[in-house]
PDB file of C-alpha atoms and ligand atoms in Angstrom:
ATOM      1  CA  UNK A   1      -0.204   0.295  -0.002  1.00  0.00           C
ATOM      2  CA  UNK A   2       1.150   3.483  -0.030  1.00  0.00           C
ATOM      3  CA  UNK A   3       0.855   5.216   2.839  1.00  0.00           C
ATOM      4  CA  UNK A   4      -1.101   8.133   3.507  1.00  0.00           C
ATOM      5  CA  UNK A   5      -0.551  10.619   5.996  1.00  0.00           C
ATOM      6  CA  UNK A   6      -2.271  13.570   7.549  1.00  0.00           C
ATOM      7  CA  UNK A   7      -2.057  17.201   6.708  1.00  0.00           C
ATOM      8  CA  UNK A   8      -0.455  17.506  10.142  1.00  0.00           C
ATOM      9  CA  UNK A   9       2.150  14.904   9.604  1.00  0.00           C
ATOM     10  CA  UNK A  10       5.685  16.089  10.381  1.00  0.00           C
ATOM     11  CA  UNK A  11       8.355  16.375   7.588  1.00  0.00           C
ATOM     12  CA  UNK A  12      10.161  13.842   9.544  1.00  0.00           C
ATOM     13  CA  UNK A  13       7.031  11.254   9.670  1.00  0.00           C
ATOM     14  CA  UNK A  14       7.116  12.230   5.361  1.00  0.00           C
ATOM     15  CA  UNK A  15      11.238  11.332   5.367  1.00  0.00           C
ATOM     16  CA  UNK A  16      10.755   8.162   7.285  1.00  0.00           C
ATOM     17  CA  UNK A  17       8.094   6.752   4.894  1.00  0.00           C
ATOM     18  CA  UNK A  18       9.840   7.960   1.962  1.00  0.00           C
ATOM     19  CA  UNK A  19      13.475   6.243   3.308  1.00  0.00           C
ATOM     20  CA  UNK A  20      11.783   3.043   4.040  1.00  0.00           C
ATOM     21  CA  UNK A  21       8.722   2.908   1.235  1.00  0.00           C
ATOM     22  CA  UNK A  22       9.870   5.680  -1.451  1.00  0.00           C
ATOM     23  CA  UNK A  23       6.815   6.970  -1.775  1.00  0.00           C
ATOM     24  CA  UNK A  24       3.869   8.579   0.635  1.00  0.00           C
ATOM     25  CA  UNK A  25       0.775  10.589  -0.085  1.00  0.00           C
ATOM     26  CA  UNK A  26       0.118  13.865   2.238  1.00  0.00           C
ATOM     27  CA  UNK A  27      -3.564  14.753   2.452  1.00  0.00           C
ATOM     28  CA  UNK A  28      -4.892  18.293   1.687  1.00  0.00           C
ATOM     29  CA  UNK A  29      -1.595  19.951   1.928  1.00  0.00           C
ATOM     30  CA  UNK A  30      -2.575  22.530  -1.015  1.00  0.00           C
ATOM     31  CA  UNK A  31      -5.597  25.307  -0.474  1.00  0.00           C
ATOM     32  CA  UNK A  32      -8.767  24.837  -2.398  1.00  0.00           C
ATOM     33  CA  UNK A  33      -7.999  28.570  -3.683  1.00  0.00           C
ATOM     34  CA  UNK A  34      -4.390  27.759  -5.159  1.00  0.00           C
ATOM     35  CA  UNK A  35      -5.436  24.427  -6.829  1.00  0.00           C
ATOM     36  CA  UNK A  36      -8.335  27.201  -8.843  1.00  0.00           C
ATOM     37  CA  UNK A  37      -5.976  29.384  -9.225  1.00  0.00           C
ATOM     38  CA  UNK A  38      -3.596  26.547 -11.249  1.00  0.00           C
ATOM     39  CA  UNK A  39      -6.220  25.742 -12.763  1.00  0.00           C
ATOM     40  CA  UNK A  40      -7.066  29.010 -14.441  1.00  0.00           C
ATOM     41  CA  UNK A  41      -3.427  30.300 -15.309  1.00  0.00           C
ATOM     42  CA  UNK A  42      -3.049  26.536 -16.956  1.00  0.00           C
ATOM     43  CA  UNK A  43      -6.236  26.654 -18.625  1.00  0.00           C
ATOM     44  CA  UNK A  44      -5.227  28.373 -22.006  1.00  0.00           C
ATOM     45  CA  UNK A  45      -2.482  26.309 -21.886  1.00  0.00           C
ATOM     46  CA  UNK A  46      -3.449  23.208 -21.891  1.00  0.00           C
ATOM     47  CA  UNK A  47      -6.266  24.255 -24.186  1.00  0.00           C
ATOM     48  CA  UNK A  48      -4.042  24.859 -27.073  1.00  0.00           C
ATOM     49  CA  UNK A  49      -2.458  21.208 -26.447  1.00  0.00           C
ATOM     50  CA  UNK A  50      -5.575  19.180 -27.446  1.00  0.00           C
ATOM     51  CA  UNK A  51      -4.786  20.437 -30.879  1.00  0.00           C
ATOM     52  CA  UNK A  52      -1.460  19.389 -30.897  1.00  0.00           C
ATOM     53  CA  UNK A  53       0.002  15.850 -31.767  1.00  0.00           C
ATOM     54  CA  UNK A  54       0.052  13.708 -30.134  1.00  0.00           C
ATOM     55  CA  UNK A  55      -3.284  14.427 -28.435  1.00  0.00           C
ATOM     56  CA  UNK A  56      -4.814  15.058 -31.857  1.00  0.00           C
ATOM     57  CA  UNK A  57      -5.733  12.323 -34.007  1.00  0.00           C
ATOM     58  CA  UNK A  58      -4.045  10.176 -35.025  1.00  0.00           C
ATOM     59  CA  UNK A  59      -3.044   9.117 -31.728  1.00  0.00           C
ATOM     60  CA  UNK A  60       0.863   7.740 -31.235  1.00  0.00           C
ATOM     61  CA  UNK A  61       1.455   4.858 -28.876  1.00  0.00           C
ATOM     62  CA  UNK A  62       4.197   5.674 -26.810  1.00  0.00           C
ATOM     63  CA  UNK A  63       4.875   3.688 -23.966  1.00  0.00           C
ATOM     64  CA  UNK A  64       6.446   6.714 -21.850  1.00  0.00           C
ATOM     65  CA  UNK A  65       4.598   9.624 -23.457  1.00  0.00           C
ATOM     66  CA  UNK A  66       1.421   8.058 -24.090  1.00  0.00           C
ATOM     67  CA  UNK A  67      -1.213   9.753 -26.363  1.00  0.00           C
ATOM     68  CA  UNK A  68      -4.205  11.960 -24.736  1.00  0.00           C
ATOM     69  CA  UNK A  69      -1.684  12.752 -22.030  1.00  0.00           C
ATOM     70  CA  UNK A  70      -1.081  16.811 -22.640  1.00  0.00           C
ATOM     71  CA  UNK A  71       1.757  18.157 -20.899  1.00  0.00           C
ATOM     72  CA  UNK A  72       2.584  21.804 -20.204  1.00  0.00           C
ATOM     73  CA  UNK A  73       6.722  22.401 -18.761  1.00  0.00           C
ATOM     74  CA  UNK A  74       8.445  25.646 -17.894  1.00  0.00           C
ATOM     75  CA  UNK A  75       5.346  25.921 -15.481  1.00  0.00           C
ATOM     76  CA  UNK A  76       7.030  28.634 -13.196  1.00  0.00           C
ATOM     77  CA  UNK A  77       6.810  30.937 -16.000  1.00  0.00           C
ATOM     78  CA  UNK A  78       3.395  30.604 -16.479  1.00  0.00           C
ATOM     79  CA  UNK A  79       1.501  30.045 -13.173  1.00  0.00           C
ATOM     80  CA  UNK A  80       1.417  32.236  -9.734  1.00  0.00           C
ATOM     81  CA  UNK A  81      -0.283  29.632  -7.959  1.00  0.00           C
ATOM     82  CA  UNK A  82       2.249  27.135  -9.214  1.00  0.00           C
ATOM     83  CA  UNK A  83       5.317  29.304  -7.422  1.00  0.00           C
ATOM     84  CA  UNK A  84       3.542  29.027  -4.251  1.00  0.00           C
ATOM     85  CA  UNK A  85       3.583  25.304  -4.498  1.00  0.00           C
ATOM     86  CA  UNK A  86       6.967  24.151  -5.966  1.00  0.00           C
ATOM     87  CA  UNK A  87       8.038  26.324  -2.594  1.00  0.00           C
ATOM     88  CA  UNK A  88       5.758  24.589  -0.045  1.00  0.00           C
ATOM     89  CA  UNK A  89       7.782  24.305   3.365  1.00  0.00           C
ATOM     90  CA  UNK A  90       6.681  20.712   3.524  1.00  0.00           C
ATOM     91  CA  UNK A  91       7.986  20.311   0.392  1.00  0.00           C
ATOM     92  CA  UNK A  92      11.488  22.178   1.113  1.00  0.00           C
ATOM     93  CA  UNK A  93      11.712  20.882   4.800  1.00  0.00           C
ATOM     94  CA  UNK A  94      11.632  16.785   3.107  1.00  0.00           C
ATOM     95  CA  UNK A  95      14.632  18.519   0.736  1.00  0.00           C
ATOM     96  CA  UNK A  96      16.837  19.901   3.258  1.00  0.00           C
ATOM     97  CA  UNK A  97      16.676  16.191   4.868  1.00  0.00           C
ATOM     98  CA  UNK A  98      17.205  13.985   1.771  1.00  0.00           C
ATOM     99  CA  UNK A  99      18.966  15.862  -0.544  1.00  0.00           C
ATOM    100  CA  UNK A 100      21.220  18.109   1.624  1.00  0.00           C
ATOM    101  CA  UNK A 101      23.663  15.426   2.956  1.00  0.00           C
ATOM    102  CA  UNK A 102      24.939  15.112  -0.231  1.00  0.00           C
ATOM    103  CA  UNK A 103      24.964  17.822  -1.928  1.00  0.00           C
ATOM    104  CA  UNK A 104      25.388  21.958  -0.943  1.00  0.00           C
ATOM    105  CA  UNK A 105      22.382  22.726  -2.639  1.00  0.00           C
ATOM    106  CA  UNK A 106      19.162  21.315  -4.284  1.00  0.00           C
ATOM    107  CA  UNK A 107      17.174  22.506  -7.098  1.00  0.00           C
ATOM    108  CA  UNK A 108      14.449  21.967  -9.357  1.00  0.00           C
ATOM    109  CA  UNK A 109      14.931  18.953 -12.322  1.00  0.00           C
ATOM    110  CA  UNK A 110      11.693  19.268 -13.695  1.00  0.00           C
ATOM    111  CA  UNK A 111       8.095  21.215 -13.738  1.00  0.00           C
ATOM    112  CA  UNK A 112       5.145  19.743 -15.436  1.00  0.00           C
ATOM    113  CA  UNK A 113       1.660  19.746 -15.153  1.00  0.00           C
ATOM    114  CA  UNK A 114       0.537  16.376 -16.401  1.00  0.00           C
ATOM    115  CA  UNK A 115      -2.874  15.724 -17.299  1.00  0.00           C
ATOM    116  CA  UNK A 116      -4.077  12.314 -19.059  1.00  0.00           C
ATOM    117  CA  UNK A 117      -7.477  13.162 -21.181  1.00  0.00           C
ATOM    118  CA  UNK A 118      -9.990   9.850 -21.185  1.00  0.00           C
ATOM    119  CA  UNK A 119      -9.010   7.615 -23.031  1.00  0.00           C
ATOM    120  CA  UNK A 120      -5.324   7.816 -21.894  1.00  0.00           C
ATOM    121  CA  UNK A 121      -3.290   4.590 -21.989  1.00  0.00           C
ATOM    122  CA  UNK A 122      -0.711   3.755 -18.801  1.00  0.00           C
ATOM    123  CA  UNK A 123       2.414   5.382 -19.137  1.00  0.00           C
ATOM    124  CA  UNK A 124       5.349   2.921 -18.706  1.00  0.00           C
ATOM    125  CA  UNK A 125       6.747   1.733 -15.488  1.00  0.00           C
ATOM    126  CA  UNK A 126       9.903   4.073 -14.788  1.00  0.00           C
ATOM    127  CA  UNK A 127      12.513   5.587 -12.651  1.00  0.00           C
ATOM    128  CA  UNK A 128      13.663   9.417 -12.296  1.00  0.00           C
ATOM    129  CA  UNK A 129      17.113   7.948 -11.641  1.00  0.00           C
ATOM    130  CA  UNK A 130      17.239   6.765 -15.216  1.00  0.00           C
ATOM    131  CA  UNK A 131      18.187  10.336 -16.674  1.00  0.00           C
ATOM    132  CA  UNK A 132      21.663   9.836 -14.674  1.00  0.00           C
ATOM    133  CA  UNK A 133      22.271   6.024 -15.470  1.00  0.00           C
ATOM    134  CA  UNK A 134      24.059   6.079 -11.919  1.00  0.00           C
ATOM    135  CA  UNK A 135      24.581   2.288 -11.015  1.00  0.00           C
ATOM    136  CA  UNK A 136      22.567   1.602  -8.017  1.00  0.00           C
ATOM    137  CA  UNK A 137      22.515   1.604  -4.939  1.00  0.00           C
ATOM    138  CA  UNK A 138      23.272   5.321  -5.035  1.00  0.00           C
ATOM    139  CA  UNK A 139      22.404   8.121  -2.717  1.00  0.00           C
ATOM    140  CA  UNK A 140      19.059   9.553  -2.971  1.00  0.00           C
ATOM    141  CA  UNK A 141      19.281  11.874  -6.231  1.00  0.00           C
ATOM    142  CA  UNK A 142      15.866  13.530  -6.379  1.00  0.00           C
ATOM    143  CA  UNK A 143      12.463  13.819  -4.752  1.00  0.00           C
ATOM    144  CA  UNK A 144       9.506  13.807  -6.750  1.00  0.00           C
ATOM    145  CA  UNK A 145       5.987  15.285  -6.280  1.00  0.00           C
ATOM    146  CA  UNK A 146       2.835  15.421  -7.616  1.00  0.00           C
ATOM    147  CA  UNK A 147       0.209  17.551  -6.484  1.00  0.00           C
ATOM    148  CA  UNK A 148      -3.237  16.674  -7.015  1.00  0.00           C
ATOM    149  CA  UNK A 149      -5.308  19.476  -8.591  1.00  0.00           C
ATOM    150  CA  UNK A 150      -8.116  17.452  -9.713  1.00  0.00           C
ATOM    151  CA  UNK A 151      -8.907  14.138  -7.351  1.00  0.00           C
ATOM    152  CA  UNK A 152      -6.846  11.394  -8.366  1.00  0.00           C
ATOM    153  CA  UNK A 153      -8.864   8.158  -8.394  1.00  0.00           C
ATOM    154  CA  UNK A 154      -8.273   4.468  -9.741  1.00  0.00           C
ATOM    155  CA  UNK A 155     -10.380   4.912 -12.870  1.00  0.00           C
ATOM    156  CA  UNK A 156      -8.808   8.696 -13.732  1.00  0.00           C
ATOM    157  CA  UNK A 157      -5.075   7.552 -13.693  1.00  0.00           C
ATOM    158  CA  UNK A 158      -3.991   8.204 -10.790  1.00  0.00           C
ATOM    159  CA  UNK A 159      -0.012   7.839 -11.071  1.00  0.00           C
ATOM    160  CA  UNK A 160       0.996   3.902  -9.975  1.00  0.00           C
ATOM    161  CA  UNK A 161       3.891   3.418  -7.969  1.00  0.00           C
ATOM    162  CA  UNK A 162       5.926  -0.020  -6.325  1.00  0.00           C
ATOM    163  CA  UNK A 163       6.532   0.793  -2.829  1.00  0.00           C
ATOM    164  CA  UNK A 164       9.657  -0.702  -1.689  1.00  0.00           C
ATOM    165  CA  UNK A 165      10.969  -0.418  -4.995  1.00  0.00           C
ATOM    166  CA  UNK A 166      13.412   2.164  -3.883  1.00  0.00           C
ATOM    167  CA  UNK A 167      15.521  -0.578  -2.693  1.00  0.00           C
ATOM    168  CA  UNK A 168      15.522  -3.265  -5.539  1.00  0.00           C
ATOM    169  CA  UNK A 169      17.981  -3.982  -7.497  1.00  0.00           C
ATOM    170  CA  UNK A 170      17.623  -2.719 -11.229  1.00  0.00           C
ATOM    171  CA  UNK A 171      16.501  -5.688 -12.848  1.00  0.00           C
ATOM    172  CA  UNK A 172      13.948  -6.196 -10.400  1.00  0.00           C
ATOM    173  CA  UNK A 173      10.246  -6.215 -12.112  1.00  0.00           C
ATOM    174  CA  UNK A 174       7.273  -5.393 -10.625  1.00  0.00           C
ATOM    175  CA  UNK A 175       4.740  -7.787 -10.123  1.00  0.00           C
ATOM    176  CA  UNK A 176       1.291  -6.916 -11.268  1.00  0.00           C
ATOM    177  CA  UNK A 177       0.144  -6.915  -7.440  1.00  0.00           C
ATOM    178  CA  UNK A 178       2.955  -4.914  -6.202  1.00  0.00           C
ATOM    179  CA  UNK A 179       1.770  -1.977  -8.460  1.00  0.00           C
ATOM    180  CA  UNK A 180      -0.880   0.567  -6.440  1.00  0.00           C
ATOM    181  CA  UNK A 181      -2.684   3.951  -7.837  1.00  0.00           C
ATOM    182  CA  UNK A 182      -1.941   6.850  -5.309  1.00  0.00           C
ATOM    183  CA  UNK A 183      -6.100   7.647  -4.755  1.00  0.00           C
ATOM    184  CA  UNK A 184      -5.747  10.889  -3.375  1.00  0.00           C
ATOM    185  CA  UNK A 185      -8.108  14.122  -3.154  1.00  0.00           C
ATOM    186  CA  UNK A 186      -7.717  17.270  -4.341  1.00  0.00           C
ATOM    187  CA  UNK A 187      -4.842  19.241  -2.755  1.00  0.00           C
ATOM    188  CA  UNK A 188      -3.114  16.102  -1.535  1.00  0.00           C
ATOM    189  CA  UNK A 189       0.721  15.423  -2.544  1.00  0.00           C
ATOM    190  CA  UNK A 190       2.540  12.730  -3.345  1.00  0.00           C
ATOM    191  CA  UNK A 191       6.332  12.588  -3.041  1.00  0.00           C
ATOM    192  CA  UNK A 192       8.283   9.815  -4.138  1.00  0.00           C
ATOM    193  CA  UNK A 193      12.103   9.227  -4.326  1.00  0.00           C
ATOM    194  CA  UNK A 194      14.327   8.269  -7.878  1.00  0.00           C
ATOM    195  CA  UNK A 195      14.598   5.402  -7.975  1.00  0.00           C
ATOM    196  CA  UNK A 196      11.092   4.147  -7.238  1.00  0.00           C
ATOM    197  CA  UNK A 197       9.132   2.488  -9.904  1.00  0.00           C
ATOM    198  CA  UNK A 198       6.104   4.491 -11.086  1.00  0.00           C
ATOM    199  CA  UNK A 199       4.085   6.148 -14.031  1.00  0.00           C
ATOM    200  CA  UNK A 200       1.442   7.559 -15.068  1.00  0.00           C
ATOM    201  CA  UNK A 201      -2.296   5.316 -14.660  1.00  0.00           C
ATOM    202  CA  UNK A 202      -4.797   5.023 -17.843  1.00  0.00           C
ATOM    203  CA  UNK A 203      -7.411   7.212 -17.658  1.00  0.00           C
ATOM    204  CA  UNK A 204     -11.015   5.250 -17.901  1.00  0.00           C
ATOM    205  CA  UNK A 205     -13.318   8.165 -16.818  1.00  0.00           C
ATOM    206  CA  UNK A 206     -14.574  10.804 -18.451  1.00  0.00           C
ATOM    207  CA  UNK A 207     -12.768  13.691 -17.108  1.00  0.00           C
ATOM    208  CA  UNK A 208      -9.475  14.952 -17.470  1.00  0.00           C
ATOM    209  CA  UNK A 209      -7.107  14.100 -14.303  1.00  0.00           C
ATOM    210  CA  UNK A 210      -4.800  17.062 -13.783  1.00  0.00           C
ATOM    211  CA  UNK A 211      -1.109  16.574 -11.429  1.00  0.00           C
ATOM    212  CA  UNK A 212       1.486  19.619 -11.183  1.00  0.00           C
ATOM    213  CA  UNK A 213       4.519  17.756 -10.662  1.00  0.00           C
ATOM    214  CA  UNK A 214       8.107  19.318  -9.675  1.00  0.00           C
ATOM    215  CA  UNK A 215      11.544  17.422  -9.231  1.00  0.00           C
ATOM    216  CA  UNK A 216      14.180  18.173  -6.859  1.00  0.00           C
ATOM    217  CA  UNK A 217      17.484  17.381  -7.638  1.00  0.00           C
ATOM    218  CA  UNK A 218      21.155  17.716  -5.663  1.00  0.00           C
ATOM    219  CA  UNK A 219      22.655  20.865  -6.914  1.00  0.00           C
ATOM    220  CA  UNK A 220      25.400  19.015  -8.201  1.00  0.00           C
ATOM    221  CA  UNK A 221      23.617  17.396 -10.945  1.00  0.00           C
ATOM    222  CA  UNK A 222      22.277  18.593 -14.794  1.00  0.00           C
ATOM    223  CA  UNK A 223      18.758  19.685 -14.732  1.00  0.00           C
ATOM    224  CA  UNK A 224      16.142  17.955 -16.992  1.00  0.00           C
ATOM    225  CA  UNK A 225      14.325  20.895 -17.575  1.00  0.00           C
ATOM    226  CA  UNK A 226      16.973  24.081 -18.569  1.00  0.00           C
ATOM    227  CA  UNK A 227      15.694  26.602 -15.857  1.00  0.00           C
ATOM    228  CA  UNK A 228      17.850  29.402 -17.004  1.00  0.00           C
ATOM    229  CA  UNK A 229      16.136  29.782 -20.080  1.00  0.00           C
ATOM    230  CA  UNK A 230      12.750  28.217 -18.375  1.00  0.00           C
ATOM    231  CA  UNK A 231      12.920  31.312 -16.416  1.00  0.00           C
ATOM    232  CA  UNK A 232      15.194  33.946 -17.748  1.00  0.00           C
ATOM    233  CA  UNK A 233      17.142  36.118 -15.558  1.00  0.00           C
ATOM    234  CA  UNK A 234      14.269  38.979 -16.685  1.00  0.00           C
ATOM    235  CA  UNK A 235      11.660  36.781 -14.752  1.00  0.00           C
ATOM    236  CA  UNK A 236      13.854  35.115 -12.168  1.00  0.00           C
ATOM    237  CA  UNK A 237      14.498  38.944 -10.629  1.00  0.00           C
ATOM    238  CA  UNK A 238      10.700  39.028  -9.951  1.00  0.00           C
ATOM    239  CA  UNK A 239      10.689  36.001  -8.191  1.00  0.00           C
ATOM    240  CA  UNK A 240      11.356  35.336  -4.362  1.00  0.00           C
ATOM    241  CA  UNK A 241      14.780  34.572  -3.405  1.00  0.00           C
ATOM    242  CA  UNK A 242      14.088  30.900  -1.914  1.00  0.00           C
ATOM    243  CA  UNK A 243      12.543  30.548  -5.720  1.00  0.00           C
ATOM    244  CA  UNK A 244      15.194  31.697  -7.830  1.00  0.00           C
ATOM    245  CA  UNK A 245      17.782  29.517  -5.621  1.00  0.00           C
ATOM    246  CA  UNK A 246      15.284  26.505  -6.432  1.00  0.00           C
ATOM    247  CA  UNK A 247      15.818  27.669 -10.114  1.00  0.00           C
ATOM    248  CA  UNK A 248      19.469  27.653 -10.075  1.00  0.00           C
ATOM    249  CA  UNK A 249      20.693  31.111  -9.376  1.00  0.00           C
ATOM    250  CA  UNK A 250      22.806  29.881  -6.922  1.00  0.00           C
ATOM    251  CA  UNK A 251      26.161  28.383  -6.161  1.00  0.00           C
ATOM    252  CA  UNK A 252      26.781  24.430  -4.853  1.00  0.00           C
ATOM    253  CA  UNK A 253      30.501  24.951  -3.792  1.00  0.00           C
ATOM    254  CA  UNK A 254      32.349  25.546  -6.747  1.00  0.00           C
ATOM    255  CA  UNK A 255      29.784  25.154  -9.082  1.00  0.00           C
ATOM    256  CA  UNK A 256      27.428  27.157 -11.224  1.00  0.00           C
ATOM    257  CA  UNK A 257      29.277  30.965 -10.666  1.00  0.00           C
ATOM    258  CA  UNK A 258      28.646  34.071 -13.253  1.00  0.00           C
ATOM    259  CA  UNK A 259      29.930  37.380 -12.950  1.00  0.00           C
ATOM    260  CA  UNK A 260      32.931  36.932 -11.954  1.00  0.00           C
ATOM    261  CA  UNK A 261      35.099  33.694 -10.544  1.00  0.00           C
ATOM    262  CA  UNK A 262      33.707  32.337  -7.561  1.00  0.00           C
ATOM    263  CA  UNK A 263      30.655  34.983  -7.805  1.00  0.00           C
ATOM    264  CA  UNK A 264      26.680  33.605  -6.623  1.00  0.00           C
ATOM    265  CA  UNK A 265      24.797  33.979  -9.634  1.00  0.00           C
ATOM    266  CA  UNK A 266      22.054  35.376  -7.560  1.00  0.00           C
ATOM    267  CA  UNK A 267      24.172  38.129  -7.587  1.00  0.00           C
ATOM    268  CA  UNK A 268      23.297  39.054 -11.019  1.00  0.00           C
ATOM    269  CA  UNK A 269      19.982  39.325 -10.354  1.00  0.00           C
ATOM    270  CA  UNK A 270      19.892  41.996  -7.747  1.00  0.00           C
ATOM    271  CA  UNK A 271      19.366  45.761  -9.165  1.00  0.00           C
TER     272      UNK A 271
HETATM  273  O1  AKG B   1       1.104  11.791 -14.284  1.00  0.00           O
HETATM  274  C1  AKG B   1       1.952  10.675 -13.454  1.00  0.00           C
HETATM  275  O2  AKG B   1       1.029  10.359 -12.988  1.00  0.00           O
HETATM  276  C2  AKG B   1       3.278  10.383 -13.561  1.00  0.00           C
HETATM  277  C3  AKG B   1       3.901  11.116 -14.421  1.00  0.00           C
HETATM  278  C4  AKG B   1       5.125  10.680 -14.766  1.00  0.00           C
HETATM  279  O3  AKG B   1       5.830  10.063 -13.733  1.00  0.00           O
HETATM  280  C5  AKG B   1       6.197  11.052 -15.619  1.00  0.00           C
HETATM  281  O4  AKG B   1       5.946  12.200 -16.786  1.00  0.00           O
HETATM  282  O5  AKG B   1       7.518  10.562 -15.635  1.00  0.00           O
END
């Protein structure tokens, strides 16, 4: 099963479950008005996606990018509500505990709205750490998150996860009975670590499933989404400092200087 914690759970409890199972749900963490605003802000982008392949006919048949699943990236630039969600104090505390032991800082890896429409197939199970292809076991490289902006149900394609697969060798395949849907109410948060097998479920309902994802990685890894182009300095200057840092405008030890040798890039954002 996927453990579900109450809104009052401490970050330490979340971290304990993540170390044990590799995944956990925290109930009702986002205010309804933040979910409403996110839907409103992303509505035009999602509407435009309906007209693009592979969402329009003829449908593709990709295992990793199933047809009829709309994806919006570069979400920091597109939604103020999303900026609130990605800096939620519970996520920051979990990332502090799970990522800072192996890096001086952490940063965003990807930002996405993930909307499987009715009729979308299940995504192939995969692991986030496949991006870097490091031999396992390795330290936790990434904490991934998914906010339920709609409810997540068995019917509408709740994310499938394999609890405990964070501790498996790469070649152990999941049995069908080990794959569990992360059923959660609107406003809840799913978190998982990089070695956990997971993927979007099939949407057999008659309404879209709406998830807002963000992944956080060690400060010395290459980001999957190029955040400096997704959030260029003109936009970054308008953001709070904690978000500027998460985007990547910070030093990680000796890495990432700009302007002068060793200079913290965040100084380039100051007037
Ligand atoms: O949408 C989901 O439930 C999971 C998506 C995912 O894991 C991915 O696209 O990498």
